[in-house]
PDB file of C-alpha atoms in Angstrom:
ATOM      1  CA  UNK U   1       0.000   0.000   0.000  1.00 83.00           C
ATOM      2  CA  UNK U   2       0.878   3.344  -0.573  1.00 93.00           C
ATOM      3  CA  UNK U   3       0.474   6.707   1.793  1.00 91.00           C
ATOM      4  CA  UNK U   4       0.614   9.918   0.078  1.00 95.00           C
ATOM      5  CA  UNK U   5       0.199  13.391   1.240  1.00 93.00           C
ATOM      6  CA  UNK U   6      -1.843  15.863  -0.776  1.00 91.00           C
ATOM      7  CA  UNK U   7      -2.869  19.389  -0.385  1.00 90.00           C
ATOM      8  CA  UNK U   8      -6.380  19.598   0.730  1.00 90.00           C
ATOM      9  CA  UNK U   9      -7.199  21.172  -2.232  1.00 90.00           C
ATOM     10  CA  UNK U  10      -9.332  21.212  -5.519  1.00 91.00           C
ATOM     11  CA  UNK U  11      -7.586  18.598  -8.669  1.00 91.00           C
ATOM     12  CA  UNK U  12      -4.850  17.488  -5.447  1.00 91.00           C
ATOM     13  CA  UNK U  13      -5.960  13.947  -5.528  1.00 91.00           C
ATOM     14  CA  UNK U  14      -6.926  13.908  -9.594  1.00 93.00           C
ATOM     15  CA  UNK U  15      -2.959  14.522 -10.545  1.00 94.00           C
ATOM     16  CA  UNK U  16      -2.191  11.579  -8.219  1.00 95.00           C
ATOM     17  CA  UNK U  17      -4.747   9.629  -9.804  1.00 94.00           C
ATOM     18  CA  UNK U  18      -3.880  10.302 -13.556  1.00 95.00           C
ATOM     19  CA  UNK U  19       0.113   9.981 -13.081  1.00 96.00           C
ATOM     20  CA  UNK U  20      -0.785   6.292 -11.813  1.00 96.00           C
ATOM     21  CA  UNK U  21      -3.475   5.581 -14.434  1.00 95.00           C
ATOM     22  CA  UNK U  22      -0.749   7.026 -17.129  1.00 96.00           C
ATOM     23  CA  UNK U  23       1.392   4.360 -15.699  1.00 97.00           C
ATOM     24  CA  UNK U  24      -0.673   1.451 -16.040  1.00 97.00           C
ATOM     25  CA  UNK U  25      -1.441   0.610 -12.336  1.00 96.00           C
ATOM     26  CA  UNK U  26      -5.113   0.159 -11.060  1.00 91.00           C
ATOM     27  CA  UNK U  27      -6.274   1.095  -7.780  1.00 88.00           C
ATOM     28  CA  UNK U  28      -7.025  -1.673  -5.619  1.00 81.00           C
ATOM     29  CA  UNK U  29      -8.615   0.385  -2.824  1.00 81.00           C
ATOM     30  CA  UNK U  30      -8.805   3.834  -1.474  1.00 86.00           C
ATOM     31  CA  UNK U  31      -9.165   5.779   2.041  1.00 86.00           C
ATOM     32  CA  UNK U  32      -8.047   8.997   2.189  1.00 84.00           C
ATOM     33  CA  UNK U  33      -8.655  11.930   5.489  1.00 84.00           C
ATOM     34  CA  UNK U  34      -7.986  15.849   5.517  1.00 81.00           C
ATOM     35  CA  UNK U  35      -6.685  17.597   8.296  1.00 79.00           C
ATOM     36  CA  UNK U  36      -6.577  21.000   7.581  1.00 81.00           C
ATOM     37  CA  UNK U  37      -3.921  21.972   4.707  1.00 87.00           C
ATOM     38  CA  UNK U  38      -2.981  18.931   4.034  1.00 87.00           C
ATOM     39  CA  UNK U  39      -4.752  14.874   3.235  1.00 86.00           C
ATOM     40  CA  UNK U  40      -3.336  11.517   3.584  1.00 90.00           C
ATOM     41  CA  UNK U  41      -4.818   9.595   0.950  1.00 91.00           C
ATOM     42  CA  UNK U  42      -3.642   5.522   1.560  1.00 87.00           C
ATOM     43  CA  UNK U  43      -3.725   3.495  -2.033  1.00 89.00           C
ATOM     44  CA  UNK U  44      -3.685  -0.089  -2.905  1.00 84.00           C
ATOM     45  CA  UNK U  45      -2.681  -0.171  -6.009  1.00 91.00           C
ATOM     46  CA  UNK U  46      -1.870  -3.056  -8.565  1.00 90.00           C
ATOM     47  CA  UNK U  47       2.017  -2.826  -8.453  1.00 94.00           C
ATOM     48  CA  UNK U  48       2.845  -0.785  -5.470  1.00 91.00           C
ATOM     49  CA  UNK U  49       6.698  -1.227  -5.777  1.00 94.00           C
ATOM     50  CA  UNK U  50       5.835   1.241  -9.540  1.00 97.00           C
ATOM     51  CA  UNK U  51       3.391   3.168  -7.856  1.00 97.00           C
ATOM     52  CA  UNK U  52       6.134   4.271  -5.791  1.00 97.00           C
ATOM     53  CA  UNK U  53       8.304   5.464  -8.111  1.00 97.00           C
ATOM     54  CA  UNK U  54       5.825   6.952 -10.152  1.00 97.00           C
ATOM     55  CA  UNK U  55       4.190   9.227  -7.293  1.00 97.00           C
ATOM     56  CA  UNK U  56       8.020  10.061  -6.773  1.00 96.00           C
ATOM     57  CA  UNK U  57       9.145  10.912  -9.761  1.00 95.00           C
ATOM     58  CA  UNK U  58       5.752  13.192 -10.033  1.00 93.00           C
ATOM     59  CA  UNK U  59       7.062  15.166  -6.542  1.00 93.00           C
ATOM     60  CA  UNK U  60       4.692  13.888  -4.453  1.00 92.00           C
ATOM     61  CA  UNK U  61       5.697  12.950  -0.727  1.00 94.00           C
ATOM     62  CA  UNK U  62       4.922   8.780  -0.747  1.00 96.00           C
ATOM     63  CA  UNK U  63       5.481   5.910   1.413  1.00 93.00           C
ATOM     64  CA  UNK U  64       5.471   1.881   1.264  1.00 90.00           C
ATOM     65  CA  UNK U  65       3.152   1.129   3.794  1.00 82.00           C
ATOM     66  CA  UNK U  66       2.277  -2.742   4.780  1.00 75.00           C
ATOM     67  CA  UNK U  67      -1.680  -3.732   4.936  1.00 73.00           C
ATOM     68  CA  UNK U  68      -3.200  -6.554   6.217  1.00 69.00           C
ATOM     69  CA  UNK U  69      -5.517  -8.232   4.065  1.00 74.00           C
ATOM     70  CA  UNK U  70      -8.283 -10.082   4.841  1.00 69.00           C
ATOM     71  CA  UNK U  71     -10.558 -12.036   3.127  1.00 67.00           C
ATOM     72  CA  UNK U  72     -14.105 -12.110   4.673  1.00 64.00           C
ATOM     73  CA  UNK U  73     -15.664 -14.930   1.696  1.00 66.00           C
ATOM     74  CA  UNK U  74     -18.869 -12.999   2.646  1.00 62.00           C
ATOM     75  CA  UNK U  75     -18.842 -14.919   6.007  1.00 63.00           C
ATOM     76  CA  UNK U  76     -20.761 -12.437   8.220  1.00 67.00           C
ATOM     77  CA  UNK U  77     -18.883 -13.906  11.575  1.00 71.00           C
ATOM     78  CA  UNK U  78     -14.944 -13.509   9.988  1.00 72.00           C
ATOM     79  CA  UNK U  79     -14.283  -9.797  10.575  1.00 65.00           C
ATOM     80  CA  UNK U  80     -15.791  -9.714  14.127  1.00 73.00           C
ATOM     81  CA  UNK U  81     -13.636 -12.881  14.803  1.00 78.00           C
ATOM     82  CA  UNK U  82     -10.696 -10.792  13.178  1.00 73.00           C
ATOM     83  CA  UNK U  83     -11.113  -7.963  15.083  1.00 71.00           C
ATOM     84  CA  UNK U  84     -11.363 -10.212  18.390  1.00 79.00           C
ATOM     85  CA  UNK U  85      -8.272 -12.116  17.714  1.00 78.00           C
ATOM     86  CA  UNK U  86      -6.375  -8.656  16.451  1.00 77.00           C
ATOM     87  CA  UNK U  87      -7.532  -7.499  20.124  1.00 76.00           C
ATOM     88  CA  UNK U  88      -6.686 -10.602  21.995  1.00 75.00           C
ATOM     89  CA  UNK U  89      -3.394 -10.531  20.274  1.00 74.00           C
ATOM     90  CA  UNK U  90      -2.855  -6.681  21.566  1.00 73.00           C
ATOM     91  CA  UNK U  91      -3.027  -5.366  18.134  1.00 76.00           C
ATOM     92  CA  UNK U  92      -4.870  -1.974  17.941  1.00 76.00           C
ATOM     93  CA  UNK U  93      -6.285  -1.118  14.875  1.00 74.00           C
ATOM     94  CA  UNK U  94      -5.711   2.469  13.466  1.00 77.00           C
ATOM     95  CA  UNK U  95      -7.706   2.339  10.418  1.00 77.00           C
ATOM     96  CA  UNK U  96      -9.795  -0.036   8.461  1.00 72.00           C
ATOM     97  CA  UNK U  97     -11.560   0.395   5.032  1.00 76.00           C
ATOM     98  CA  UNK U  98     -13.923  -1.837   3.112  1.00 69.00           C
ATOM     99  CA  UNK U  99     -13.738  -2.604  -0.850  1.00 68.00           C
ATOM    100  CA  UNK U 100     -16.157  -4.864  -2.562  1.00 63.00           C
ATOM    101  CA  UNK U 101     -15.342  -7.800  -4.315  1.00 60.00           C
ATOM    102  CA  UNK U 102     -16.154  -6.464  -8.022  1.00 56.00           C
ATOM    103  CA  UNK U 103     -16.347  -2.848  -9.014  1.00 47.00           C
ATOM    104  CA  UNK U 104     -20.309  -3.667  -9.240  1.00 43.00           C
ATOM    105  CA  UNK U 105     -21.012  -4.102  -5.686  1.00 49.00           C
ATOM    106  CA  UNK U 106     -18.339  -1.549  -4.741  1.00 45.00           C
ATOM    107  CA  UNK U 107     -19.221   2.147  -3.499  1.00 43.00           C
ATOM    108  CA  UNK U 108     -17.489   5.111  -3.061  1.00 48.00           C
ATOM    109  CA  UNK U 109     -18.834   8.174  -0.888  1.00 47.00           C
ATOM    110  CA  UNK U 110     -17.244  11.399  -1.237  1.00 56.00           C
ATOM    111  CA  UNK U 111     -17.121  14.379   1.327  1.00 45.00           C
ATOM    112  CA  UNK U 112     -17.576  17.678  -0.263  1.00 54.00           C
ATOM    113  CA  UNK U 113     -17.958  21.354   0.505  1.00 66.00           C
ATOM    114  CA  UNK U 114     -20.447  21.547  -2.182  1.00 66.00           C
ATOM    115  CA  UNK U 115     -22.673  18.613  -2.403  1.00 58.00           C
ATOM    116  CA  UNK U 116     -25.088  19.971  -4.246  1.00 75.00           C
ATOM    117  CA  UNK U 117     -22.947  20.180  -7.284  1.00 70.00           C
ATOM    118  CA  UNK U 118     -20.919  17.620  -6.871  1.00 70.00           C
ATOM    119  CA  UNK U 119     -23.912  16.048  -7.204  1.00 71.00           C
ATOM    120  CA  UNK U 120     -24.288  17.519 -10.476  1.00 80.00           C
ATOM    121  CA  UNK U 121     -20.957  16.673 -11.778  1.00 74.00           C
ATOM    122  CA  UNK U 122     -20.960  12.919 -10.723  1.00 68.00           C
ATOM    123  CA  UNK U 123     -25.016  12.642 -12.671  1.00 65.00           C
ATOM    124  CA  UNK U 124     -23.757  14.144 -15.286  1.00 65.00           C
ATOM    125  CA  UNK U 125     -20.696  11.689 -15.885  1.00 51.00           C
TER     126      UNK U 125
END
């Protein structure tokens, strides 16, 4: 996984976005958080090891960062048993995030300043 810092800005997160989709890779999963001036956005992406060097080379402050993966099979009892054992085990979880198995059943929600034309823009895509 990858953890890059963005200006919490307008088109911030787009240049990061197109430099990797120029490149090739696919995004595997997405999280990203604001605080003030400045958002950590943390990528899975299909060849992390490139997505490095690619964020890099486009002057964007990046890190390697190693996820956990698991794989729930739809089982609605695996991730409360994962999150028991993770506790048992003294492991505290500092952030989780939830993809779907096929870009069908996946969702996105976005946080805006404007929803009402975001709203707009994403209907009219």
């Amino acid at each position: 996984m990858l953890s890059v810092a963005l200006m919490n800005e307008p088109g911030a997160f787009a240049h990061v976005a197109t430099a990797l989709q120029e490149a090739g890779l696919s995004f595997e999963a997405v999280m990203g958080d604001t605080r003030a001036e400045v958002g950590v956005t943390r990528l899975s992406v299909s060849d992390p090891e490139k997505g490095y060097e690619v964020l890099e080379e486009a002057g964007h402050p990046v890190q390697v960062i190693e996820g956990v993966k698991l794989a729930t099979g739809g089982d609605p009892g695996t991730f409360g048993e994962a999150l028991q054992a993770l506790g048992r085990a003294n492991v505290n979880i500092e952030m989780v995030f939830g993809v779907a198995p096929t870009p069908s059943e996946g969702e996105v929600i976005f946080l805006v300043d404007d929803p009402e034309t975001a709203k707009k823009v994403i209907d009219g895509l």
